[in-house]
Structure formats: structure tokens, C-alpha cells
PDB file of C-alpha atoms in Angstrom:
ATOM      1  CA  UNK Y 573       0.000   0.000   0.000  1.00 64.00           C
ATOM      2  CA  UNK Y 574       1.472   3.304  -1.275  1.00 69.00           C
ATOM      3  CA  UNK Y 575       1.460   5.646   1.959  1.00 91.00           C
ATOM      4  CA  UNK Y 576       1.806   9.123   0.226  1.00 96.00           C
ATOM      5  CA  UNK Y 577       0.819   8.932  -3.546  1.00 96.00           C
ATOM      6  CA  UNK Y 578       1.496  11.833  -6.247  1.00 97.00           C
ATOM      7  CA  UNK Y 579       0.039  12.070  -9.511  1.00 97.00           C
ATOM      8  CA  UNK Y 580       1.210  12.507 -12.006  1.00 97.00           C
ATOM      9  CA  UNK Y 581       5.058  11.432 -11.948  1.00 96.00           C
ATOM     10  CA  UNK Y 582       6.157  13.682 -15.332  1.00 97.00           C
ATOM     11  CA  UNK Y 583       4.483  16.859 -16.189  1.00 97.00           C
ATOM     12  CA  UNK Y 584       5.816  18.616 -19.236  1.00 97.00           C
ATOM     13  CA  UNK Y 585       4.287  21.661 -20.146  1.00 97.00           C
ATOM     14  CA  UNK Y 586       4.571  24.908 -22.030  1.00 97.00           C
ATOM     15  CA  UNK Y 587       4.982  28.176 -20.719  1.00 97.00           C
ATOM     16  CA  UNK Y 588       1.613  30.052 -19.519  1.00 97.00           C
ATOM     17  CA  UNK Y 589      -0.176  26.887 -18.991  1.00 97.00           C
ATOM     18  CA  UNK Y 590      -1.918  25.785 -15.709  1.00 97.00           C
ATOM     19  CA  UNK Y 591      -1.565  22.083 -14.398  1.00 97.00           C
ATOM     20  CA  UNK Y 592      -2.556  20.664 -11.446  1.00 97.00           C
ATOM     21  CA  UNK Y 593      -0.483  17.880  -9.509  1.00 98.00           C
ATOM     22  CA  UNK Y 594      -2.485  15.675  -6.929  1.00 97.00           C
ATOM     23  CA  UNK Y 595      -1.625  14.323  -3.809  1.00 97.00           C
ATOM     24  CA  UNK Y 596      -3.301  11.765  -1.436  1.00 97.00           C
ATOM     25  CA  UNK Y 597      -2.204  10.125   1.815  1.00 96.00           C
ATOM     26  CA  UNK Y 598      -3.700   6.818   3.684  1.00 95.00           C
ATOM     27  CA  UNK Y 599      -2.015   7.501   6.960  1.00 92.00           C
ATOM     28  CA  UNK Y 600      -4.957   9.196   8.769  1.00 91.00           C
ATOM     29  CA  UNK Y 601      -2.218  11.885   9.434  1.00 90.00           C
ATOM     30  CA  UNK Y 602      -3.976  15.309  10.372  1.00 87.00           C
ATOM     31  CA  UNK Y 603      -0.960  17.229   8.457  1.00 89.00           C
ATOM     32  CA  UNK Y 604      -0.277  17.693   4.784  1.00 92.00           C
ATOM     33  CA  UNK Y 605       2.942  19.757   3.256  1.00 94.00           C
ATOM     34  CA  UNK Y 606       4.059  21.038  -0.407  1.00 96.00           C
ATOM     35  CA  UNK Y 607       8.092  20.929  -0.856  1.00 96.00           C
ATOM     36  CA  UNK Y 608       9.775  22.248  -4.045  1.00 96.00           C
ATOM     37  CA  UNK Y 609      12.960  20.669  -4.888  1.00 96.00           C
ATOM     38  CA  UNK Y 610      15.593  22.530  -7.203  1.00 93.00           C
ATOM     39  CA  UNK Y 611      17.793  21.325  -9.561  1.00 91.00           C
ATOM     40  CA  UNK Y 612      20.548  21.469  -7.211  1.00 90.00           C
ATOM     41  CA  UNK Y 613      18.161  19.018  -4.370  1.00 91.00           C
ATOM     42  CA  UNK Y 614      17.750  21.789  -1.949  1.00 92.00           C
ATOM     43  CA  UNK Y 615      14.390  21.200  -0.565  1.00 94.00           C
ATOM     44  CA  UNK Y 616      11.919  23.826   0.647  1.00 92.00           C
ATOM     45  CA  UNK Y 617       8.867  23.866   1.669  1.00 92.00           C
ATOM     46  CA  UNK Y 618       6.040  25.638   0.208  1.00 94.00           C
ATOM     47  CA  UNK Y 619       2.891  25.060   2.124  1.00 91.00           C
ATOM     48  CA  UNK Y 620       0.796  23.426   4.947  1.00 90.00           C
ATOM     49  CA  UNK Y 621      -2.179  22.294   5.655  1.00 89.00           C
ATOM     50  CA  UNK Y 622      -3.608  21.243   8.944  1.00 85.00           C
ATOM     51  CA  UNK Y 623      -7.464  19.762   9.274  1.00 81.00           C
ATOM     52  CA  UNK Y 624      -7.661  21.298   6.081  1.00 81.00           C
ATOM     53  CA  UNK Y 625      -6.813  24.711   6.893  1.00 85.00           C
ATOM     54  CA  UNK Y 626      -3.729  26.346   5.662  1.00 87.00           C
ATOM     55  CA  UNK Y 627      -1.126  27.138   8.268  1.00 85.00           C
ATOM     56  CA  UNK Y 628       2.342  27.493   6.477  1.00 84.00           C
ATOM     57  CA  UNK Y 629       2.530  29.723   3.683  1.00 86.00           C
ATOM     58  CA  UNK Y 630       6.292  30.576   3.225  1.00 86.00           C
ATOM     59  CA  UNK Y 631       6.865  33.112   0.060  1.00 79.00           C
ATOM     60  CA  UNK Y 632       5.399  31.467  -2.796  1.00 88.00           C
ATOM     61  CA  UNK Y 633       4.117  33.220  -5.819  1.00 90.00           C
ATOM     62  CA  UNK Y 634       0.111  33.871  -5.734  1.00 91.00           C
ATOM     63  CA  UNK Y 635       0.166  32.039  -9.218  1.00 95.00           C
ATOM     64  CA  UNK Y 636       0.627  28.577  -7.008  1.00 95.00           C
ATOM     65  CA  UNK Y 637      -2.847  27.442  -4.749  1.00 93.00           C
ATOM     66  CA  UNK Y 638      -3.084  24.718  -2.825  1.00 93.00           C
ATOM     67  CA  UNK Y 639      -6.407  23.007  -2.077  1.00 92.00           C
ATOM     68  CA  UNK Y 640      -7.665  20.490   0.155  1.00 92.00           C
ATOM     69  CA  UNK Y 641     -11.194  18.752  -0.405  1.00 91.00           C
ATOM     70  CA  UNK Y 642     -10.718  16.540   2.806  1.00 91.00           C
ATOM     71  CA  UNK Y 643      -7.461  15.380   5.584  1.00 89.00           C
ATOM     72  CA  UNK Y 644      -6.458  12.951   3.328  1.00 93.00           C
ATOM     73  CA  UNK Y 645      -5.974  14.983   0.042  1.00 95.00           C
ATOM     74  CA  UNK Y 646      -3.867  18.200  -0.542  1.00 95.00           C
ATOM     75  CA  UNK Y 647      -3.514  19.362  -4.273  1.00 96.00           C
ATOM     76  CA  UNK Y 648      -1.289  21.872  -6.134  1.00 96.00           C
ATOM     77  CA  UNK Y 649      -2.641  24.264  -9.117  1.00 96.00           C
ATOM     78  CA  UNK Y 650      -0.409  26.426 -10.899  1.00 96.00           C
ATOM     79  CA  UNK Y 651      -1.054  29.306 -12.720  1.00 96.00           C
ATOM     80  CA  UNK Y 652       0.623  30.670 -15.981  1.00 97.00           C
ATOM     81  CA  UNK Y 653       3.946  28.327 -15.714  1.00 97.00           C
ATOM     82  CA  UNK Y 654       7.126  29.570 -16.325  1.00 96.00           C
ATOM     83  CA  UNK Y 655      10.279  28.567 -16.262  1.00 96.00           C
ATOM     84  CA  UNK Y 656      11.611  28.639 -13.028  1.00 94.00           C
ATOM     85  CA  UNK Y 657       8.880  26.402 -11.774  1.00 96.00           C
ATOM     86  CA  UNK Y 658      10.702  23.522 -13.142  1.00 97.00           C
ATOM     87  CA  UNK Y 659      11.524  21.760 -10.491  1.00 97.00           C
ATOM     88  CA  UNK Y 660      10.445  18.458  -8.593  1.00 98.00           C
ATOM     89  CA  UNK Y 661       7.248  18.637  -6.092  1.00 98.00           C
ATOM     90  CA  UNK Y 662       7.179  16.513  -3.232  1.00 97.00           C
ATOM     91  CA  UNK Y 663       3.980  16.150  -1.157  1.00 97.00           C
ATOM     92  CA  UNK Y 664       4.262  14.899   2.810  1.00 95.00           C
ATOM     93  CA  UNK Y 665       2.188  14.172   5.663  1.00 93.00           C
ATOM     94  CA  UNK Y 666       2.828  13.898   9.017  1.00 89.00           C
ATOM     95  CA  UNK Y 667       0.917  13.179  12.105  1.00 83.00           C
ATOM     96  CA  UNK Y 668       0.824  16.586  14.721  1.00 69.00           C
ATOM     97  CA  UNK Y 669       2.745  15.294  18.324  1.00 61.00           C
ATOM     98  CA  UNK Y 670      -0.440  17.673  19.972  1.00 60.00           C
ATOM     99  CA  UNK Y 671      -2.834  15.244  18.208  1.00 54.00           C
ATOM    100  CA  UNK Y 672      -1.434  12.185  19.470  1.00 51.00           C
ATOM    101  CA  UNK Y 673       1.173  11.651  17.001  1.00 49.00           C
ATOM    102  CA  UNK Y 674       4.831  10.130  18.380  1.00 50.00           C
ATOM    103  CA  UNK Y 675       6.826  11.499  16.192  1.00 57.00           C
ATOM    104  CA  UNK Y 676       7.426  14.525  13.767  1.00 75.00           C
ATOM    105  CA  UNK Y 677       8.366  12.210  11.141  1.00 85.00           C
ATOM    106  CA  UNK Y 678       6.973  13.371   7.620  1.00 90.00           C
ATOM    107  CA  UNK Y 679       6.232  10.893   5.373  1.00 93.00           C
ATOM    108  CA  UNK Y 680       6.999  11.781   1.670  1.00 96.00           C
ATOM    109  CA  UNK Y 681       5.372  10.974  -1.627  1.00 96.00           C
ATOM    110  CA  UNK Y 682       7.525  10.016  -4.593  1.00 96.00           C
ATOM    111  CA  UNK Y 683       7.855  13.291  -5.887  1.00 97.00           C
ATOM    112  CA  UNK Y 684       5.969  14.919  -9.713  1.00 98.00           C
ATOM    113  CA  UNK Y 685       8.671  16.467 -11.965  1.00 97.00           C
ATOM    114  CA  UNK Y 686       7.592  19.458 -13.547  1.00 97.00           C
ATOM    115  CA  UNK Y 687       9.104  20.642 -16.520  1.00 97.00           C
ATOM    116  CA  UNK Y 688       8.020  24.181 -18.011  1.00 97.00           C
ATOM    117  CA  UNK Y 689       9.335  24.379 -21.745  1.00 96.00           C
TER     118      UNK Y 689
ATOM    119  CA  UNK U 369      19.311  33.451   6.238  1.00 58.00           C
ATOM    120  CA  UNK U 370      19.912  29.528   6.313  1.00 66.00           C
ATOM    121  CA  UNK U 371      19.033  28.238   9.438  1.00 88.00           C
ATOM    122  CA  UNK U 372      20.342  24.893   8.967  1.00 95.00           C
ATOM    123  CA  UNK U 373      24.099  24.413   7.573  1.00 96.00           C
ATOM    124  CA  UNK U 374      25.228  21.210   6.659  1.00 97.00           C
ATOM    125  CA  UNK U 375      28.905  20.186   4.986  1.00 96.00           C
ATOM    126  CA  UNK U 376      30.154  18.494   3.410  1.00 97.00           C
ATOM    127  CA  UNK U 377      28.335  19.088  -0.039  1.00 96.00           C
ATOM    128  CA  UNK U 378      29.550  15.583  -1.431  1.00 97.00           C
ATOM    129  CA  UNK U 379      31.347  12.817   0.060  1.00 97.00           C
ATOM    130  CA  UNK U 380      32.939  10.033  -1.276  1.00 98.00           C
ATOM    131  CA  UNK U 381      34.246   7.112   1.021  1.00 98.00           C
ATOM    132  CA  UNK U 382      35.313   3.151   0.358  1.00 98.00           C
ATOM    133  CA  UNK U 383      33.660   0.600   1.206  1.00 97.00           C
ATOM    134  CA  UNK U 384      33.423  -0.724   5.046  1.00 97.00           C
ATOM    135  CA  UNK U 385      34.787   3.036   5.948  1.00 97.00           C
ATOM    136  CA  UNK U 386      32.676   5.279   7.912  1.00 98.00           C
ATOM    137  CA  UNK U 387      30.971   8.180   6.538  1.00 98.00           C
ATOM    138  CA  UNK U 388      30.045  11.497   7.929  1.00 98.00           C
ATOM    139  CA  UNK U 389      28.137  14.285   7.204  1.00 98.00           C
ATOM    140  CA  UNK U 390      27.818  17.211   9.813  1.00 98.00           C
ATOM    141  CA  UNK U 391      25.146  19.756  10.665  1.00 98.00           C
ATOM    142  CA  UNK U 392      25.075  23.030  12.934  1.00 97.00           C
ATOM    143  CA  UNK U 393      21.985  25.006  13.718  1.00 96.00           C
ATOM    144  CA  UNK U 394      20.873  28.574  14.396  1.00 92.00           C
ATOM    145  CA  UNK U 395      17.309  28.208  16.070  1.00 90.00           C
ATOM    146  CA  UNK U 396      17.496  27.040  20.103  1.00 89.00           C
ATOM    147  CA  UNK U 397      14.141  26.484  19.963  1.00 88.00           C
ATOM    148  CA  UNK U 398      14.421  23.379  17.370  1.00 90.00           C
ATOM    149  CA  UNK U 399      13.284  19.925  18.981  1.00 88.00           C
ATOM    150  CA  UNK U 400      13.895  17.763  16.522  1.00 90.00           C
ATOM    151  CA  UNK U 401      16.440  16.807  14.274  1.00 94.00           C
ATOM    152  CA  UNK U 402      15.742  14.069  11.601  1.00 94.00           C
ATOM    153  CA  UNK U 403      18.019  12.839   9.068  1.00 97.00           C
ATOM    154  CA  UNK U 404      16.508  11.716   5.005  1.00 97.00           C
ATOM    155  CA  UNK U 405      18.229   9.522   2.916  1.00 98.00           C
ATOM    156  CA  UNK U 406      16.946  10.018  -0.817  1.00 97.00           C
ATOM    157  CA  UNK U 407      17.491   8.102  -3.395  1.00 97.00           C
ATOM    158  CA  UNK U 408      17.333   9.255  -7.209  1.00 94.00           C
ATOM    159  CA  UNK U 409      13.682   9.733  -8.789  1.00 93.00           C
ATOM    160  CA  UNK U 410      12.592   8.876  -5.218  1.00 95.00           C
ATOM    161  CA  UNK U 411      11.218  10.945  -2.091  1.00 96.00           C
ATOM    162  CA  UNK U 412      13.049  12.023   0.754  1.00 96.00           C
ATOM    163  CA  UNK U 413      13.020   8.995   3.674  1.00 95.00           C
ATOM    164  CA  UNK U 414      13.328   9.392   7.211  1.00 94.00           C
ATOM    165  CA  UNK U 415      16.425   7.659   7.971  1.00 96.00           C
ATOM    166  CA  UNK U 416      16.836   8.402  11.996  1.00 95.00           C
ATOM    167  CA  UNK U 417      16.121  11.413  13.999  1.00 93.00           C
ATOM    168  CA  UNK U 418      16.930  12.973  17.889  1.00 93.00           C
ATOM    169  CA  UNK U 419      15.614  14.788  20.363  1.00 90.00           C
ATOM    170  CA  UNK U 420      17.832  17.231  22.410  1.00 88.00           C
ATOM    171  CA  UNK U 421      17.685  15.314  25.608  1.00 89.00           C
ATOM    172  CA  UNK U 422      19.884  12.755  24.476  1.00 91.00           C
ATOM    173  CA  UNK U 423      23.608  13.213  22.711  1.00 94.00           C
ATOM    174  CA  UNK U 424      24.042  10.091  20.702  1.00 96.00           C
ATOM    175  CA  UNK U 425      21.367   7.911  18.744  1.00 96.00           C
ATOM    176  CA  UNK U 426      22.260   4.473  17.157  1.00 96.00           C
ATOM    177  CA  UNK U 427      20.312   2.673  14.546  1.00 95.00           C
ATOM    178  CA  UNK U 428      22.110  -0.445  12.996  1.00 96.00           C
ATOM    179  CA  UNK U 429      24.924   1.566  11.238  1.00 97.00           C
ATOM    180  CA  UNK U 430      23.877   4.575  11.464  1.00 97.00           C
ATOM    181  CA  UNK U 431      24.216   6.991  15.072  1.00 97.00           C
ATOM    182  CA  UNK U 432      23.486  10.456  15.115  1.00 97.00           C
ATOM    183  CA  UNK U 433      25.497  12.778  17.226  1.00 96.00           C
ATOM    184  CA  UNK U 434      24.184  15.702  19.220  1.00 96.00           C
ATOM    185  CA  UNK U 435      25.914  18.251  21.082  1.00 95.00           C
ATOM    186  CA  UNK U 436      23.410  21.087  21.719  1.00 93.00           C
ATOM    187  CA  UNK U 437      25.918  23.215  23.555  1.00 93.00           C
ATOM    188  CA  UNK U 438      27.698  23.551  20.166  1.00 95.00           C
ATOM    189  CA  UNK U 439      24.568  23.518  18.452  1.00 95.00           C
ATOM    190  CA  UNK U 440      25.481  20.904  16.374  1.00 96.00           C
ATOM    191  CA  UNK U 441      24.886  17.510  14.991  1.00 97.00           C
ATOM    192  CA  UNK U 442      25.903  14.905  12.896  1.00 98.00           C
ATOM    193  CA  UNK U 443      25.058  11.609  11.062  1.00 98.00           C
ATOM    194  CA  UNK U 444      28.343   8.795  10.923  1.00 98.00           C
ATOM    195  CA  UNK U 445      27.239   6.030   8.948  1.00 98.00           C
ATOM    196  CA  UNK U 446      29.607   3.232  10.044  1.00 98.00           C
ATOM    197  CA  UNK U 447      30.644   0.009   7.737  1.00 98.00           C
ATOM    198  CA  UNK U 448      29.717   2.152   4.746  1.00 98.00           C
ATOM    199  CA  UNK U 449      28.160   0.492   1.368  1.00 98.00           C
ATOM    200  CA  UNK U 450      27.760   1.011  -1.726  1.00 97.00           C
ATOM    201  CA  UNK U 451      23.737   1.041  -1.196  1.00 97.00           C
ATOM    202  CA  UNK U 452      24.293   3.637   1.039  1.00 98.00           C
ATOM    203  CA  UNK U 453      25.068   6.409  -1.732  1.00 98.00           C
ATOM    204  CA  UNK U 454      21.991   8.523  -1.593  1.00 98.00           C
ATOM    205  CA  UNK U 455      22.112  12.185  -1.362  1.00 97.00           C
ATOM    206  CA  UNK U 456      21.249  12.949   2.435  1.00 98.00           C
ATOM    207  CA  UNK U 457      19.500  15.963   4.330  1.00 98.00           C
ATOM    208  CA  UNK U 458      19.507  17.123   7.761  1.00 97.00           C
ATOM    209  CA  UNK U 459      16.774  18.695   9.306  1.00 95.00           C
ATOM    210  CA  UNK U 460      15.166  20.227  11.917  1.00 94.00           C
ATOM    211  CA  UNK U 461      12.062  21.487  13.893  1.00 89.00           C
ATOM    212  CA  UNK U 462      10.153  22.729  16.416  1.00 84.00           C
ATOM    213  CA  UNK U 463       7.154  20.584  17.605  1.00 72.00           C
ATOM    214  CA  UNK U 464       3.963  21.210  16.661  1.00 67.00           C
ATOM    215  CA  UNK U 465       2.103  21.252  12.990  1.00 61.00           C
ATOM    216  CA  UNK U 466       2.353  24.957  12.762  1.00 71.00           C
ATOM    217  CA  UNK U 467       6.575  25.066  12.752  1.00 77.00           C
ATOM    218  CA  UNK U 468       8.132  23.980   9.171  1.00 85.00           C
ATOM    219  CA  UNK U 469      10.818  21.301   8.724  1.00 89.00           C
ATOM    220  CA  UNK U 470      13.853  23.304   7.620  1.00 92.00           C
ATOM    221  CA  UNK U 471      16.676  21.631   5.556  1.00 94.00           C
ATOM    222  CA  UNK U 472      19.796  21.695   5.148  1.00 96.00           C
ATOM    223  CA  UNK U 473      21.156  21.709   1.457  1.00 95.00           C
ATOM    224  CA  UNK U 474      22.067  18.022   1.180  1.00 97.00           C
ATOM    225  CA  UNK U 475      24.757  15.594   0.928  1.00 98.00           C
ATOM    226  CA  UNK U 476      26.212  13.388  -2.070  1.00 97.00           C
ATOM    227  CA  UNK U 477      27.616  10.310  -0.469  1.00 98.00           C
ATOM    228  CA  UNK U 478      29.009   7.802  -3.050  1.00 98.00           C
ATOM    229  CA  UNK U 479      30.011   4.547  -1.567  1.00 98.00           C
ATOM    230  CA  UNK U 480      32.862   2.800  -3.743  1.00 96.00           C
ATOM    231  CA  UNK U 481      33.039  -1.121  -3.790  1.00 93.00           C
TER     232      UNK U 481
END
């Protein structure tokens, strides 16, 4: 059983398009996350979501939304693609320590790689 | 302002040696300190992780070290092998759902049979 799934793996897109990437977790985690990763790996993380209500928004550009329908889903829409958004998206979840959770651990999907032609 | 520096950038170490990859911190108000392994065209993998009330952690080959005077810690990988190369991160946190995981930039460790 996949724990964090991403779809799709390979996005390739032009420039000034808008794409979606999906993300869904079966861990009953209460926690869901948004990392970019550049080309040179350095991971960073985008957004949050907690009970389905947004509560890390670092400094992401407006044209990127996340959504989440329910605690087990967190998606990703972009707007007008452009170059520098190439880059590999990783979703996580984790399970909050105040909610009963052990651990911070975040679980991490297998990543979509978005390329912007 | 990188809150989490870790060195070096790439690594390369024979086989059966012992690897290590070091990390120093800014924040005193981090918690926890996890370390991901990732493999290529995979996702980042929770490999081991500490708490500050203890100074060493050992898991099979692997032991964190944690000296929180120094604000520092690192990840020795002992009996190194060549499915060990992965590119690894450390990490670290404050508790709770509303504090982010901040990284540092990563590791190449190649293993050489």
C-alpha cells in the first residue's frame, strides 16, 4: 500500500499553462505539506495544511494554490507556468505530536517532476 | 538566512569506511532533528532522527550525534556500502504542525566497492 501517492510522476508543459499535480495520503495523518525541490536538491517547503486549513505559507508566488477537499488529500494548481517552476514537487504528511502523534516524522510521496518548456 | 548548515556538499568514502556528514543550527528552539536519505527519482526517507535530551542515537549503522551546547549535529554512517550512496538531508524542527521542517542543502555520499 502506497502511503503518500502523487500524480502525475512527469508533467511537461509549455509556458503560460496551468496544471494541477495531486496528492493523497492513507495515513490518517492530520498534516499535509508542499516541498519544491531545485535542480541542485535543496528542498523547501512551500505550504501546509492542517485539518484542512492552511497554516504554512512561506513566500510562494500567488500564481501557485493549494487546495484540500478533505485530511487525506492536498492538491497543487499552478497558474501561468514559467520557467523557473521547473523543479520536482514533493507532497508529505505527518501526524501533529499535539494530536497524538509520536513522532514529527513526515512521510513523503515520490515526488511529480515538472518541466516548463 | 539559512538556518540549517550542513557540509560536506559531497562525500565520497570506500567501502566498510565510515561516513560522515555534519550539521550546525541557528534556532534554540528546534526539537527535533531528523536525518533523510533520498534516493534518485525517489522521495526524501526518514532515515533516523533525535531529540535534544539525548547526545548520541544508534540505529544499525547509522548513530546520530548531538551536542546542543555547540549547536550541532551529525550523522556517521559506520561500515559504509555502496547502497548507502543517496544524497542525504539534515533537518530540523520545532514541535507542533504549525513550525516547518527546515533543511539543510544536502549531501552526495558515493560509496565505492
Amino acid at each position: 500500500d502506497t502511503a503518500v501517492s502523487q500524480t502525475p510522476k512527469y508533467l511537461v508543459t509549455q509556458m503560460g499553462n496551468d496544471k494541477s499535480i495531486k496528492c493523497e495520503q492513507n495515513l490518517g495523518h492530520d498534516t499535509m505539506y508542499w516541498y519544491k525541490q531545485d535542480s541542485k536538491k535543496f528542498l523547501k517547503i512551500m505550504f501546509s495544511y492542517n485539518n484542512k486549513e492552511l497554516i504554512i505559507n512561506e513566500t510562494v508566488p500567488n500564481r501557485f494554490s493549494p487546495k484540500s477537499p478533505d485530511k487525506a488529500h492536498l492538491n497543487l494548481h499552478i497558474n501561468s507556468l514559467e520557467l523557473g517552476d521547473s523543479a520536482v514537487y514533493f507532497c508529505a504528511s505527518s501526524q501533529d505530536r499535539r494530536a497524538g502523534g509520536s513522532t514529527d516524522t513526515q512521510y513523503f510521496g515520490p515526488g511529480t517532476r515538472l518541466t516548463v518548456l | 538566512q539559512q538556518q540549517v548548515k550542513q557540509s560536506p556538499q559531497s562525500l565520497i568514502v570506500q567501502k566498510g569506511g565510515i561516513s560522515i556528514i555534519n550539521c550546525a543550527y541557528e534556532n534554540t528552539a528546534f526539537d527535533y532533528f531528523p536525518w533523510y536519505q533520498q534516493f534518485p527519482g525517489k522521495g526524501p526517507a526518514l532515515l533516523i532522527a533525535i531529540r535534544p535530551d539525548v547526545s548520541e542515537k544508534k540505529e544499525g549503522r547509522f548513530t546520530i550525534s548531538f551536542n546542543k551546547s555547540a549547536k550541532q549535529f551529525s550523522l556517521h554512517i559506520m561500515d559504509s556500502q555502496p547502497g548507502d550512496s543517496a544524497t542525504y538531508f539534515c533537518a530540523a524542527k520545532r514541535g507542533g504542525s504549525n513550525y516547518k521542517l527546515t533543511f539543510g542543502k544536502g549531501t552526495l555520499l558515493t560509496v565505492n566497492p
